[in-house]
XYZ file of C-alpha atoms in Angstrom:
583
model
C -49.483 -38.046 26.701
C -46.725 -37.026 29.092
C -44.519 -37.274 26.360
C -46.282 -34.777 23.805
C -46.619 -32.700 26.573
C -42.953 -32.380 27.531
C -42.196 -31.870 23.932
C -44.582 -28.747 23.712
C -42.909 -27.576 27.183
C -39.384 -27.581 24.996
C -40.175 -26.069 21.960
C -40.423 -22.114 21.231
C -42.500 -20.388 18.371
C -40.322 -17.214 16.779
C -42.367 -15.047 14.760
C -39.997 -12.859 12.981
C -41.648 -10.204 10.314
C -44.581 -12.134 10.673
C -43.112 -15.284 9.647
C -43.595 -18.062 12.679
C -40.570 -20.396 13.095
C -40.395 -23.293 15.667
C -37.788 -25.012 17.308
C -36.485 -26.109 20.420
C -35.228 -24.475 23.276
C -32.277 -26.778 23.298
C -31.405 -25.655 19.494
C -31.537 -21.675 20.544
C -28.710 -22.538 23.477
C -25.909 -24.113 21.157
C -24.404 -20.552 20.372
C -24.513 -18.788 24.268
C -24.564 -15.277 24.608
C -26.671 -14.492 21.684
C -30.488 -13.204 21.832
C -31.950 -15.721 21.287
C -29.988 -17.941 23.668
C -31.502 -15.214 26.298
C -35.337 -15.812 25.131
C -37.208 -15.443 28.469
C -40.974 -14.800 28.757
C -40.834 -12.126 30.885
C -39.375 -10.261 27.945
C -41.972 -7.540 26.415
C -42.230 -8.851 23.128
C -43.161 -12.266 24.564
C -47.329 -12.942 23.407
C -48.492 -14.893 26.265
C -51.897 -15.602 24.311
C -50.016 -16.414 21.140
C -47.037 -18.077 22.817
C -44.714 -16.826 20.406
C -41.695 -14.399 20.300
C -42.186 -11.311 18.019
C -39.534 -9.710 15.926
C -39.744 -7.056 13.611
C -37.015 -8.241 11.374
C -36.405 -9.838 8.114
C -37.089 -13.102 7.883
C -34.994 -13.774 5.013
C -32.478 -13.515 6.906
C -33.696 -14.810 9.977
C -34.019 -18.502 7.993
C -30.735 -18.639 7.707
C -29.755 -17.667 10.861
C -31.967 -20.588 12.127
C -30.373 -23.154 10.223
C -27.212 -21.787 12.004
C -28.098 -22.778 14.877
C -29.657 -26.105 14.165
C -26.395 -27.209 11.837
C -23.751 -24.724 12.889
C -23.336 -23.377 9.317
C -23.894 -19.429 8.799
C -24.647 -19.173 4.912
C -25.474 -16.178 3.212
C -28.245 -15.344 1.224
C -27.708 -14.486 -2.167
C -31.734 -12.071 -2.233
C -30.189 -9.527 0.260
C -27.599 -6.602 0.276
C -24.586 -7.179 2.578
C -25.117 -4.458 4.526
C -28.809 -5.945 5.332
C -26.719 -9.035 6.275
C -24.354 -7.150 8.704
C -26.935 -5.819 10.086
C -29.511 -8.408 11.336
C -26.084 -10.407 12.537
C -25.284 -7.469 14.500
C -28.861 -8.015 15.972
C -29.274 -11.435 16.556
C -25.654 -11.498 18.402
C -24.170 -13.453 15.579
C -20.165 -12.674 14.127
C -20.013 -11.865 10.847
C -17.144 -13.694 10.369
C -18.685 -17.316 10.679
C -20.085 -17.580 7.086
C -18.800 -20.328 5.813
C -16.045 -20.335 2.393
C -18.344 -21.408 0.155
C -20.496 -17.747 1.002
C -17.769 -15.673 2.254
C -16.406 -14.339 -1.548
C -19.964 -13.223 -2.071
C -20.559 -11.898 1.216
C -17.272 -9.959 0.736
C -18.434 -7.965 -2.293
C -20.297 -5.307 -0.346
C -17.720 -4.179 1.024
C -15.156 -3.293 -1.940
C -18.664 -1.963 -3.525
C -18.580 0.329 -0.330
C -15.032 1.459 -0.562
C -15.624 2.519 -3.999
C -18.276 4.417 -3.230
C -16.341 6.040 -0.357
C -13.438 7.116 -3.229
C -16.459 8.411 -5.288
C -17.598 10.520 -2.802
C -13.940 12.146 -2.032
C -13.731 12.772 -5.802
C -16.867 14.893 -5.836
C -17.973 13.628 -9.215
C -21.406 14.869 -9.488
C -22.030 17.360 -12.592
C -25.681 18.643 -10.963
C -25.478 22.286 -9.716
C -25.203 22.314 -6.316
C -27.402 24.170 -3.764
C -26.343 26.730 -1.347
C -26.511 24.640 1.640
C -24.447 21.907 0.216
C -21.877 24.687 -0.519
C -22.502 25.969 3.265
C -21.590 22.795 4.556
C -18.713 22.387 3.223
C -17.553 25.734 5.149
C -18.717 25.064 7.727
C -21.758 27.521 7.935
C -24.849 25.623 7.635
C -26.124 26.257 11.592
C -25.612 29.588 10.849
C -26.655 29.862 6.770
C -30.112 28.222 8.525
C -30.259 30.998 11.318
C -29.516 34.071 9.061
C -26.360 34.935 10.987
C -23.873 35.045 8.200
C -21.411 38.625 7.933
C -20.708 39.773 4.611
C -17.738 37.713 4.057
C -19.171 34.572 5.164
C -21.834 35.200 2.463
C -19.150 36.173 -0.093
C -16.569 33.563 0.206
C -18.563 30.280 -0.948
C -20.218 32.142 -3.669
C -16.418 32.977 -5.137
C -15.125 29.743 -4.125
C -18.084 28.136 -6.080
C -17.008 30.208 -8.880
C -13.717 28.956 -9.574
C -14.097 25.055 -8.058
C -17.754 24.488 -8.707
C -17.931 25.132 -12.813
C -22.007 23.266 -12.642
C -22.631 25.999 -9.948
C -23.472 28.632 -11.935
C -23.286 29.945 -15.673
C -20.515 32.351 -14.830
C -18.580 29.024 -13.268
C -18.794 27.579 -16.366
C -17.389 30.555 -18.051
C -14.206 30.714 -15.813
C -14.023 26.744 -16.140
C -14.007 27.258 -20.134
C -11.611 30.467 -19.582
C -9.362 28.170 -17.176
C -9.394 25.361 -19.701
C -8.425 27.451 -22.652
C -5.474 29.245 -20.784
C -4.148 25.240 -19.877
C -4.408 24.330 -23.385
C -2.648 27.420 -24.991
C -0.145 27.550 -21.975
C 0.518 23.379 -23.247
C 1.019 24.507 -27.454
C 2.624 27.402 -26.569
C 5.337 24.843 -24.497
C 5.569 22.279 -27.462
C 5.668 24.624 -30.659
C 8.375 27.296 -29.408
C 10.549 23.926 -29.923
C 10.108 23.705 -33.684
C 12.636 24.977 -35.620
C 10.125 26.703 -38.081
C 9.078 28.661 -34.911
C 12.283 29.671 -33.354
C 14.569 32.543 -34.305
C 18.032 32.394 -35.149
C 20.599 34.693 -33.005
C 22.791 36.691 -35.074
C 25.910 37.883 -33.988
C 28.186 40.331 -35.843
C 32.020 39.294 -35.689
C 34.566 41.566 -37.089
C 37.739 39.449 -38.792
C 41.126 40.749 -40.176
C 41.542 39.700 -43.589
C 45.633 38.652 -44.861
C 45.672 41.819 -46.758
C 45.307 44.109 -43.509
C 41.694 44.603 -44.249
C 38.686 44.608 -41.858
C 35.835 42.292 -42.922
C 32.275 41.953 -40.829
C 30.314 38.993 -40.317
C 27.261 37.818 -39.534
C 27.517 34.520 -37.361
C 24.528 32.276 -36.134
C 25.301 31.586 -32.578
C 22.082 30.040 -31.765
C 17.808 30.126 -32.193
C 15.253 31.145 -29.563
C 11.675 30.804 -29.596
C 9.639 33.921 -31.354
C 8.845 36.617 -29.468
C 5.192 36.093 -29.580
C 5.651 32.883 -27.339
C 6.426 35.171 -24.660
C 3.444 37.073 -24.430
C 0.978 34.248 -24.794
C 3.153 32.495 -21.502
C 2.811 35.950 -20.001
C -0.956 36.064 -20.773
C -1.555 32.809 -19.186
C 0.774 32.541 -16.382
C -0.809 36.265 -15.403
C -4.068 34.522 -15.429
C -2.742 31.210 -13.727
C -1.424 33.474 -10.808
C -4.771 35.541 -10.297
C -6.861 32.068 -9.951
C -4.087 30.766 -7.243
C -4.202 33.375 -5.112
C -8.244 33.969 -5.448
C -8.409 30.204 -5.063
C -6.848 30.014 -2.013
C -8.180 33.305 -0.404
C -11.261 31.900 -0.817
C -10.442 27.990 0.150
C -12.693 26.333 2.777
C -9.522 24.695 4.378
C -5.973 26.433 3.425
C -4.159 23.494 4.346
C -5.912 21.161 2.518
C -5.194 23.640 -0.493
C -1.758 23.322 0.095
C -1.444 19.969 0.199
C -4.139 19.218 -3.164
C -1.136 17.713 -5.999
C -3.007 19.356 -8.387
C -2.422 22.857 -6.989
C 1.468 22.045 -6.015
C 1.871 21.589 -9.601
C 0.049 24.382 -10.347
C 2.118 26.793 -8.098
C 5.502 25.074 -9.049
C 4.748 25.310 -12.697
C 3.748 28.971 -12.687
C 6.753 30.211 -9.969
C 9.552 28.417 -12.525
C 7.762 31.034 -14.995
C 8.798 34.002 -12.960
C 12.112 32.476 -12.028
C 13.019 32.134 -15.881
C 11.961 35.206 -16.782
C 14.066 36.866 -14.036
C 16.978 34.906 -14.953
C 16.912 35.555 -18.378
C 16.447 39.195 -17.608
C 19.716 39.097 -15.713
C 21.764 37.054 -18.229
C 22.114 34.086 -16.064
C 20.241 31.812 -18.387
C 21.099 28.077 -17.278
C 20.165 24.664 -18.955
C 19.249 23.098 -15.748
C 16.379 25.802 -15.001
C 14.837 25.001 -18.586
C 14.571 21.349 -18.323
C 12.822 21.532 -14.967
C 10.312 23.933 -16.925
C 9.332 20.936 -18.456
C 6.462 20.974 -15.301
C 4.676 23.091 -16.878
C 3.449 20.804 -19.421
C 1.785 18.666 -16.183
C -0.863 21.924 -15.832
C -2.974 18.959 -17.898
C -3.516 17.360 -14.635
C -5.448 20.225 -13.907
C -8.005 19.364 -16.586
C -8.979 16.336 -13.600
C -10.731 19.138 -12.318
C -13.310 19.136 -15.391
C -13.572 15.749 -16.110
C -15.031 13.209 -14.519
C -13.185 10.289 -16.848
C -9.636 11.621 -16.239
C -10.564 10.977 -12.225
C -11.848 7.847 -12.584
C -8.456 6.431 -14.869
C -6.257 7.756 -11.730
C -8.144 6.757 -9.176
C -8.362 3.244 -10.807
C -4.754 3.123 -10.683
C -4.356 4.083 -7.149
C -7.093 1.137 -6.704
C -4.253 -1.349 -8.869
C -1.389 -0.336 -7.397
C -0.648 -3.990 -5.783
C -1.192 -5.429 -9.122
C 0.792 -2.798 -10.849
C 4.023 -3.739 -7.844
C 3.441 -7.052 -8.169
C 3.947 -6.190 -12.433
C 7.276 -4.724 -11.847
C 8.352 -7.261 -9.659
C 8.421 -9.842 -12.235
C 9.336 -7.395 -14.833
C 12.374 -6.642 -12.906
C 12.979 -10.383 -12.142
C 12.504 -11.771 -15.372
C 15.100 -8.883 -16.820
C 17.486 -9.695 -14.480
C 17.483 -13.403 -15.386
C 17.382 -13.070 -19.552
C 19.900 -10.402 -19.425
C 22.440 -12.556 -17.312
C 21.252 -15.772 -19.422
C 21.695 -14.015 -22.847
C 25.199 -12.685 -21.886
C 26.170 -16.074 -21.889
C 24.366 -17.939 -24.493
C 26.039 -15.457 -26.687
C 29.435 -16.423 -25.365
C 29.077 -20.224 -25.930
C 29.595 -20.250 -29.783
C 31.898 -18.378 -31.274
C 30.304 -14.922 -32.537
C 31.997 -11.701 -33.777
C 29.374 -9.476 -34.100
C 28.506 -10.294 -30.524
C 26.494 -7.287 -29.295
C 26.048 -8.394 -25.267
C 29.114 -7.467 -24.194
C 27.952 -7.310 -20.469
C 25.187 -8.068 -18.590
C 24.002 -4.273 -18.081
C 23.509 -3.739 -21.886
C 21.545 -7.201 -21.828
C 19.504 -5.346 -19.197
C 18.532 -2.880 -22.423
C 17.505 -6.029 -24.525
C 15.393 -7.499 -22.103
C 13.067 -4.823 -21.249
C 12.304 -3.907 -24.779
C 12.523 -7.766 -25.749
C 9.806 -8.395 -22.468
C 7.997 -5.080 -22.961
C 7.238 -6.380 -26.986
C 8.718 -3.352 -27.988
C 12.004 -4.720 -30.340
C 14.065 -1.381 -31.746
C 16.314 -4.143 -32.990
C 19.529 -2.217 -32.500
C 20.329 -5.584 -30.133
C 19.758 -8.784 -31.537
C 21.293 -12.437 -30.619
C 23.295 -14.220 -32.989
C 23.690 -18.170 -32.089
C 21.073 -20.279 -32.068
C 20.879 -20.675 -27.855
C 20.822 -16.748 -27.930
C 17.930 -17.114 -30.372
C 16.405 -19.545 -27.907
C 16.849 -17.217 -25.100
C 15.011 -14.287 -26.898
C 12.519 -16.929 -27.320
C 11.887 -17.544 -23.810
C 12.248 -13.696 -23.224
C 9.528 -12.778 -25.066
C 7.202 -15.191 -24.062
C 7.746 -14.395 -20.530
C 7.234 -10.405 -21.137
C 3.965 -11.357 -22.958
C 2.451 -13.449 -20.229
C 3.734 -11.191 -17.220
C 2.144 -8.061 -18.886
C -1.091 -9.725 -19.656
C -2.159 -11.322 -16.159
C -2.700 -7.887 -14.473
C -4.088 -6.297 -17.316
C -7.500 -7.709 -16.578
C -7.824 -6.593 -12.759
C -6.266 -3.420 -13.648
C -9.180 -3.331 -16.354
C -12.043 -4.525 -13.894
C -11.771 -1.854 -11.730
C -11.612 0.616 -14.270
C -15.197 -0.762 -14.959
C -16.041 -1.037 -11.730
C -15.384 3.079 -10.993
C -16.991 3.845 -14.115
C -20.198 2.004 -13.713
C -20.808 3.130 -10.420
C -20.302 6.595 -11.660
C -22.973 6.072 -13.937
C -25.329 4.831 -11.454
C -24.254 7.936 -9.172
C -25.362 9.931 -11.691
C -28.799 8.327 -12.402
C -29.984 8.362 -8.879
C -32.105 10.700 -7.754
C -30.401 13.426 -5.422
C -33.736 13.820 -3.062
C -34.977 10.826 -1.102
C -37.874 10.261 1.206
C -36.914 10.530 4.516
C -37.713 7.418 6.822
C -38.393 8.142 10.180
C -37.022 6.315 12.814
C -39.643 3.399 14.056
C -40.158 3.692 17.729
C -41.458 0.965 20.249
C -45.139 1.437 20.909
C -45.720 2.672 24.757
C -48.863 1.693 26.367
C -51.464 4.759 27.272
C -51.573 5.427 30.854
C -50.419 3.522 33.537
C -49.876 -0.299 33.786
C -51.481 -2.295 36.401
C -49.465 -4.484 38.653
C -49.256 -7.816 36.909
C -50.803 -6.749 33.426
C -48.684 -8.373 30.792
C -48.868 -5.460 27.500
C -51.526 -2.763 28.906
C -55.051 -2.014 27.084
C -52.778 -2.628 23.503
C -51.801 -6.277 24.202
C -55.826 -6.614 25.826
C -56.935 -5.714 22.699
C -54.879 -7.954 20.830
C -55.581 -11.330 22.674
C -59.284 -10.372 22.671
C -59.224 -9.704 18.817
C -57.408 -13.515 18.690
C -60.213 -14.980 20.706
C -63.093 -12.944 18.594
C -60.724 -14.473 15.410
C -61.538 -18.495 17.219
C -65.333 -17.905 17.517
C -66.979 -21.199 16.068
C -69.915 -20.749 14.058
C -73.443 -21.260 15.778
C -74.459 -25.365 15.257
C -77.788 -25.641 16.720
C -78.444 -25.055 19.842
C -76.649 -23.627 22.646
C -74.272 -26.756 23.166
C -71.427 -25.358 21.101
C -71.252 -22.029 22.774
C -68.164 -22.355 24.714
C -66.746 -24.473 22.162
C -63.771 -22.544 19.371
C -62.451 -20.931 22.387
C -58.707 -20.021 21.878
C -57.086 -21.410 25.247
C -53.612 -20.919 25.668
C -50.825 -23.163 27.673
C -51.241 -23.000 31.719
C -54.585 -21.789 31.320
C -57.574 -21.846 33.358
C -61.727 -21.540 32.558
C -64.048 -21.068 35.372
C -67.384 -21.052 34.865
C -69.287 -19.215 37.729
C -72.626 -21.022 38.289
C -74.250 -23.484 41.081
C -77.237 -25.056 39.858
C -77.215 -25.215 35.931
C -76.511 -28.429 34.354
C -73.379 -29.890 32.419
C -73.498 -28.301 29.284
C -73.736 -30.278 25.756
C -70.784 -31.682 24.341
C -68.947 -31.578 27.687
C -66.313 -33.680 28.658
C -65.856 -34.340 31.858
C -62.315 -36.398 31.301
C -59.619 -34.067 32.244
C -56.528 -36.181 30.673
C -58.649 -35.506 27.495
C -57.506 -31.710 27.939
C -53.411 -30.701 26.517
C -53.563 -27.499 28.904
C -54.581 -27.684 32.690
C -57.992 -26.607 32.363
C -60.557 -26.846 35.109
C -64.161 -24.986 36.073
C -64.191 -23.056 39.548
C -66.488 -21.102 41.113
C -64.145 -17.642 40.941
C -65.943 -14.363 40.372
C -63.033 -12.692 39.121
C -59.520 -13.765 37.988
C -58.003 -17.202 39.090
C -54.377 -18.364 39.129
C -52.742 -21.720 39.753
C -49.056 -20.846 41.398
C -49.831 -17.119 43.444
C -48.902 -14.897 40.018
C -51.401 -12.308 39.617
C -53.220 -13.370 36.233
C -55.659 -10.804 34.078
C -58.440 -12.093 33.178
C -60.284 -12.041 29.400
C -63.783 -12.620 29.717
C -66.570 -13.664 28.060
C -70.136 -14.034 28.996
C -71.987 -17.343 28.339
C -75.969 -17.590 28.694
C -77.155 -19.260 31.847
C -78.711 -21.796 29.630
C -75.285 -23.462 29.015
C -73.625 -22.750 32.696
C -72.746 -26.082 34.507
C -71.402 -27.483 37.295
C -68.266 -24.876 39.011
C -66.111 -28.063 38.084
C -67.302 -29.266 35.207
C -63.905 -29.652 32.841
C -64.405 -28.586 28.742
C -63.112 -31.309 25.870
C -60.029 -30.159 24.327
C -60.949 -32.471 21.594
C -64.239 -30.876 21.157
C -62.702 -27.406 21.368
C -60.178 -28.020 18.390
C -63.125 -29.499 16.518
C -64.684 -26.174 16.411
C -61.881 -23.804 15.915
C -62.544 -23.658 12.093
C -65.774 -22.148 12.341
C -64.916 -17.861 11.839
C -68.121 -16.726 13.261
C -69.608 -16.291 16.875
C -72.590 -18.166 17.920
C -75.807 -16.081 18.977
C -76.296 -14.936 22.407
C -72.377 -15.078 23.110
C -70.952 -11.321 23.721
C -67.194 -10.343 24.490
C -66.329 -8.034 27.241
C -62.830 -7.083 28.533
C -64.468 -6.441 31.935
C -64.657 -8.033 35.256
C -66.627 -11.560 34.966
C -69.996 -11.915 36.313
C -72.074 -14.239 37.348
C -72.669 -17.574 34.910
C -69.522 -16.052 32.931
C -66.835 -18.365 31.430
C -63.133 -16.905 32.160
C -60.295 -17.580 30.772
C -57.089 -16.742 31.928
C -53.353 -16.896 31.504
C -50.517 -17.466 33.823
């Protein structure tokens, strides 16, 4: 009996989202300075009555967390999110990084999932129109858009930044977006066609030459073409309208700096200032080659399309997201072009071969990227048979080096694009969840209470729970009584007999129960105890010491009901009144 008693004394009930888990104490103290190592009954979620530990947590989670302290082995659970994970770790005291290898990969997906989001967000991929305090915020103004306290240019300067970077904001956005898009696109044939020969113009120059005979002959000479004339209004007509939306654009930015600094708007500005620089040069005859070839950035005013399409994001962002894999691809390009190029120079050496076309190791640098690249103009081609082997070898290697980062580069392509999809599925408005308080007790607590009125309430709700059923007379009355560990019932009376189904074997009893002659609340080592009453006719009042049958108390714990003439009372006990209380 000692035994099972000490054995009670070390284990601890955890009920955790109303889940009850028990262990022992010992288990709870392998991992120190976590909560649970720290469980003390004096804290306030401690249920005296219940003898249990409440936690309003998932218990999901909580199992495992358990089993982590029983075998030493964090796993995760594959039914929750990671963050959910993180999070009830974070709570319980626990490291996140203690799940074991066999979890971690798993575990690990949250977060990439997370950064992708974060890159999501930055690219500001959402086609819905936008409200005005979204567009507040991002100036800045929302305390004051809320108030009413915006001037006339604080009201101004989102609506005409929406205008131009917002094209869902508004129908007129999504005029200047299709304006904006049709300038980019004319701006791009206007670039490509003025290079035809159908559409340039030939330069005539008259030459006057002195014949043999003395005479004077004119000629007409082609010196060179330009581009028709009508190129040059259409780049005038764009560029004009390039150079009004960069200066309202930034007039109108939320952050200049941040302008400045966008790639997209660098090329922007670069491409349209080598405009005005060519036309000034040509104007002052100083026409050079070098200024046309770097007006070859105008043709990159497609990036600016990103702006308007979601997809075109998504495919550079994904390669921003690959650029290890894309490294580690040159690396072994580079490597493996190094090594054919030096390895065909000589293979081609070894036999005897006239129309040898390595003749040094940079022009094999040529044949090996278009040999490992699959490409094969075929203006390089070996001639012996260990050349031929080489080219062999060459182009096997270019296959497999190109393929084995094609599929990550490929996964995360799919990766940004589904959860763009999703994005855009979700619902923009959510419920908003309060934040769940801890319940305060009305009024002040007594000295020595243990939960206020609240946690009254409770244990007497438990004990109305235990009633027994009535079984015939009134020798079951006190019997279905929940009676908690280090508990004592008194039963106030001095002449009434031992009541039926009494034991009067104390060793029979798990808890230290015993029957006093106290009035009011009892206590065993000098703690001040609250009492939880209930009144028992004087018909079954015995003896002030006459102990109860634990084994006749469990008996009737399955009966729901309460017997007849038995009545519940939070108040002070009276007179032939059993008591029970906890210490």
């Amino acid at each position: 009996m000692n035994i099972n008693v000490a054995d009670a004394d070390n284990r601890v009930i955890i009920n955790v989202g109303g889940i009850r888990h028990e262990t022992y104490k010992a288990t709870l103290k392998k991992i120190p300075a976590t909560r649970l190592s720290r469980l003390t009954e004096a804290l306030a979620n401690y249920d005296p009555v219940l003898n249990e530990y409440f936690f309003d947590r998932h218990p999901g989670v909580f199992a495992q967390i358990l089993n982590y302290y029983r075998s030493g082995k964090l796993h995760y659970p594959t039914d929750v999110c990671g963050p959910l994970f993180e999070e009830e770790l974070e709570f319980w005291g626990l490291d996140s990084n203690q799940v074991e290898p066999c979890c971690w990969m798993t575990y690990t997906q949250h977060r990439d999932t997370q950064d992708v989001l974060a890159i999501l967000d930055r690219l500001d991929l959402d086609t819905d129109k936008p409200t005005e305090e979204d567009i507040m915020k991002k100036f800045g103004l929302e305390e004051e858009y809320k108030a009413g306290e915006l001037n006339c240019w604080q009201r101004i300067q989102p609506k005409i930044w929406a205008l131009f970077d917002e094209p869902y904001s508004s129908t007129a956005a999504k005029i200047i977006a299709v304006i904006s898009v049709f300038f980019i696109t004319i701006s791009i044939l206007s670039f490509c066609l003025k290079t035809h020969p159908e559409m340039r113009v030939p330069v005539l120059m008259n030459t006057t030459e002195t014949m043999t005979d003395g005479t004077v002959a004119w000629r007409l000479t082609k010196k060179e073409t330009e581009p028709h004339e009508a190129f040059f209004y259409i780049e005038c007509a764009s560029n004009a309208w390039f150079t009004f939306e960069i200066i309202i654009r930034f007039v109108v930015a939320p952050s200049k700096l941040e302008f400045m600094k966008a790639p997209v708007n660098i090329i922007d500005v670069v491409a349209t200032l080598s405009f005005y620089l060519d036309f000034m040069l040509t104007k002052l005859k100083r026409e050079s080659d070098m200024l046309e070839f770097f007006s070859i950035i105008r043709i990159m005013r497609l990036c600016k399309l990103t702006r308007h399409s979601a997809g075109l994001k998504i495919l550079i962002h994904t390669f921003k997201a690959s650029a290890k894999e894309l490294i580690l691809l040159i690396f072994f390009l580079v490597l493996g072009i190094v090594i054919f190029a030096a390895l065909i120079y000589y293979a081609e050496r070894i036999q005897y071969n006239p129309d040898n076309d390595f003749e040094s190791i940079p022009k094999g640098l040529w044949w090996a990227i278009v040999t490992m690249t699959t490409v094969g103009y075929g203006d390089m081609a070996p001639k012996t048979y260990v050349g031929m082997f080489v080219g062999a070898l060459c182009a096997l290697a270019g296959v497999l080096t190109i393929a084995l980062p094609v599929p990550v580069i490929v996964s995360n392509f799919a990766l940004f694009y589904s959860h763009t999809q999703a994005r855009s599925k979700l619902p923009k408005k959510r419920r908003r969840v309060l934040p769940v308080e801890a319940p305060r007790p009305k009024g002040p607590k007594a000295q020595g209470q243990q939960g206020g009125p609240g946690a009254q309430n409770r244990r007497m709700n438990a004990i109305k729970h235990n009633h027994p059923d009535s079984q015939g007379g009134g020798g079951t009355a006190l019997t279905g009584l929940l009676v908690a560990p280090n508990a004592q019932v008194a039963l106030n009376s001095s002449s009434s007999p031992t009541p039926v189904g009494f034991d009067t074997n104390v060793d029979n009893i798990g808890e230290k129960v015993a029957l006093s002659g106290l009035p009011g609340s009892c206590s065993t080592d000098g703690a001040v105890i609250e009492p939880l009453v209930t009144t028992v006719p004087s018909s079954l009042s015995g003896s002030p010491t006459t102990p109860v049958s634990a084994s006749h108390i469990s008996d009737q714990r399955s009966h729901p009901s309460t017997p007849p003439g038995i009545t519940s009372s939070p108040t002070a006990p009276t007179k032939n009144s059993l008591v029970i209380v906890n210490t």
